[in-house]
Amino acid sequence: MSIWLKINTVIAALFIVPSLFAQTGTPLIANFKESEQIENQNWAVCQNDQNEMLFANPRGLLSFDGQSWKIINTPIIPFALAKNPYDELVYFGGNADFGYLNRDSKGFYQYKSLSEISGDTTIITNIHFTDSSIYFYGPEAIYLFNSDNHSKLYEWRSEANYPFTGMVFADKDIFIKRSMK
């Protein structure tokens, strides 16, 4: 036998023999019961500090604890949803309202609106956090809030027919893009 045939035989044996025993056991698969009350489209997802998954859904804010689905009643349909890594609160925004969720003493979620402070509020499509601030972003306005006391610090409005189309954080700088129609 030639040297190349011996080398190829050894290489083939090294790859084939271990793969014969690689597929032992039963895969771990978990199936969850689907709720009839929810839509199949979710706009945002986050996990709270109790390890529940929260979903911004056309039916409202949904909570899944690993076994059951719950609908959290809110005054708006949420589009944006995010957990602040600095204060552990879950913030969300939607059409003409934004705020945060807080648990009461019985463990139920209570919605606290922050848009009351801002007055005329537009649609909120994204939320960004820094160590001391919260940015509620939408195509028509960006609202800056203090994360410690939830006071409004600043508000940027887009010009008519020139909506905001993006916001990027780079170190301590913030870049806001707007449409140039």
Coordinates of N, CA and C in Angstrom, one line a residue, residues 80 93-94 98 122-128 134-143 163-168 175-178:
A80 N -42.0 49.6 21.8 CA -40.7 49.5 22.3 C -40.7 49.0 23.7
G93 N -42.7 52.0 25.4 CA -43.4 53.1 24.7 C -44.2 52.6 23.6
G94 N -45.2 53.4 23.2 CA -46.1 53.1 22.1 C -46.6 54.4 21.5
F98 N -45.6 56.7 26.9 CA -44.4 55.9 27.3 C -44.3 56.0 28.8
T122 N -45.5 61.7 21.0 CA -45.7 61.0 19.7 C -45.4 59.6 19.9
I123 N -45.3 58.8 18.8 CA -45.1 57.4 18.8 C -43.6 57.2 19.3
I124 N -43.4 56.2 20.1 CA -42.1 55.8 20.6 C -41.7 54.4 20.0
T125 N -40.6 54.3 19.3 CA -40.2 53.1 18.7 C -39.0 52.5 19.2
N126 N -38.2 53.2 20.1 CA -37.0 52.6 20.7 C -36.7 53.3 22.0
I127 N -35.9 52.6 22.8 CA -35.5 53.1 24.1 C -34.1 52.8 24.3
H128 N -33.3 53.8 24.7 CA -31.9 53.7 25.0 C -31.6 54.1 26.4
I134 N -32.4 58.2 30.3 CA -33.2 57.3 29.5 C -33.7 58.1 28.3
Y135 N -33.5 57.6 27.1 CA -33.9 58.2 25.9 C -35.1 57.4 25.3
F136 N -36.2 58.1 25.1 CA -37.4 57.5 24.4 C -37.3 58.1 23.0
Y137 N -37.2 57.3 22.0 CA -36.9 57.7 20.7 C -38.1 57.4 19.8
G138 N -38.5 58.3 18.9 CA -39.5 58.1 17.9 C -39.2 59.0 16.7
P139 N -39.9 58.7 15.6 CA -39.5 59.5 14.4 C -39.8 61.0 14.5
E140 N -40.7 61.4 15.4 CA -41.1 62.8 15.5 C -40.5 63.5 16.7
A141 N -40.0 62.7 17.7 CA -39.5 63.4 18.9 C -38.6 62.4 19.7
I142 N -37.6 63.0 20.4 CA -36.8 62.2 21.3 C -36.9 62.9 22.7
Y143 N -37.2 62.1 23.7 CA -37.3 62.6 25.1 C -36.2 62.1 25.9
P163 N -38.4 63.5 9.5 CA -38.4 62.7 10.7 C -37.0 62.2 11.1
F164 N -36.9 61.9 12.4 CA -35.7 61.2 12.8 C -35.7 59.8 12.3
T165 N -34.5 59.3 11.8 CA -34.4 58.0 11.2 C -33.4 57.1 11.9
G166 N -32.8 57.6 12.9 CA -31.8 56.8 13.7 C -31.1 57.5 14.8
M167 N -30.6 56.8 15.7 CA -29.9 57.3 16.9 C -28.8 56.4 17.3
V168 N -27.6 56.8 17.3 CA -26.4 56.0 17.6 C -25.7 56.6 18.8
F175 N -25.4 60.5 18.2 CA -25.7 61.0 16.9 C -27.1 60.7 16.5
I176 N -27.8 61.7 16.0 CA -29.2 61.6 15.6 C -29.3 61.8 14.1
K177 N -29.8 60.9 13.4 CA -30.0 61.0 11.9 C -31.4 61.5 11.6
R178 N -31.6 62.3 10.7 CA -32.9 62.7 10.2 C -33.0 62.6 8.7

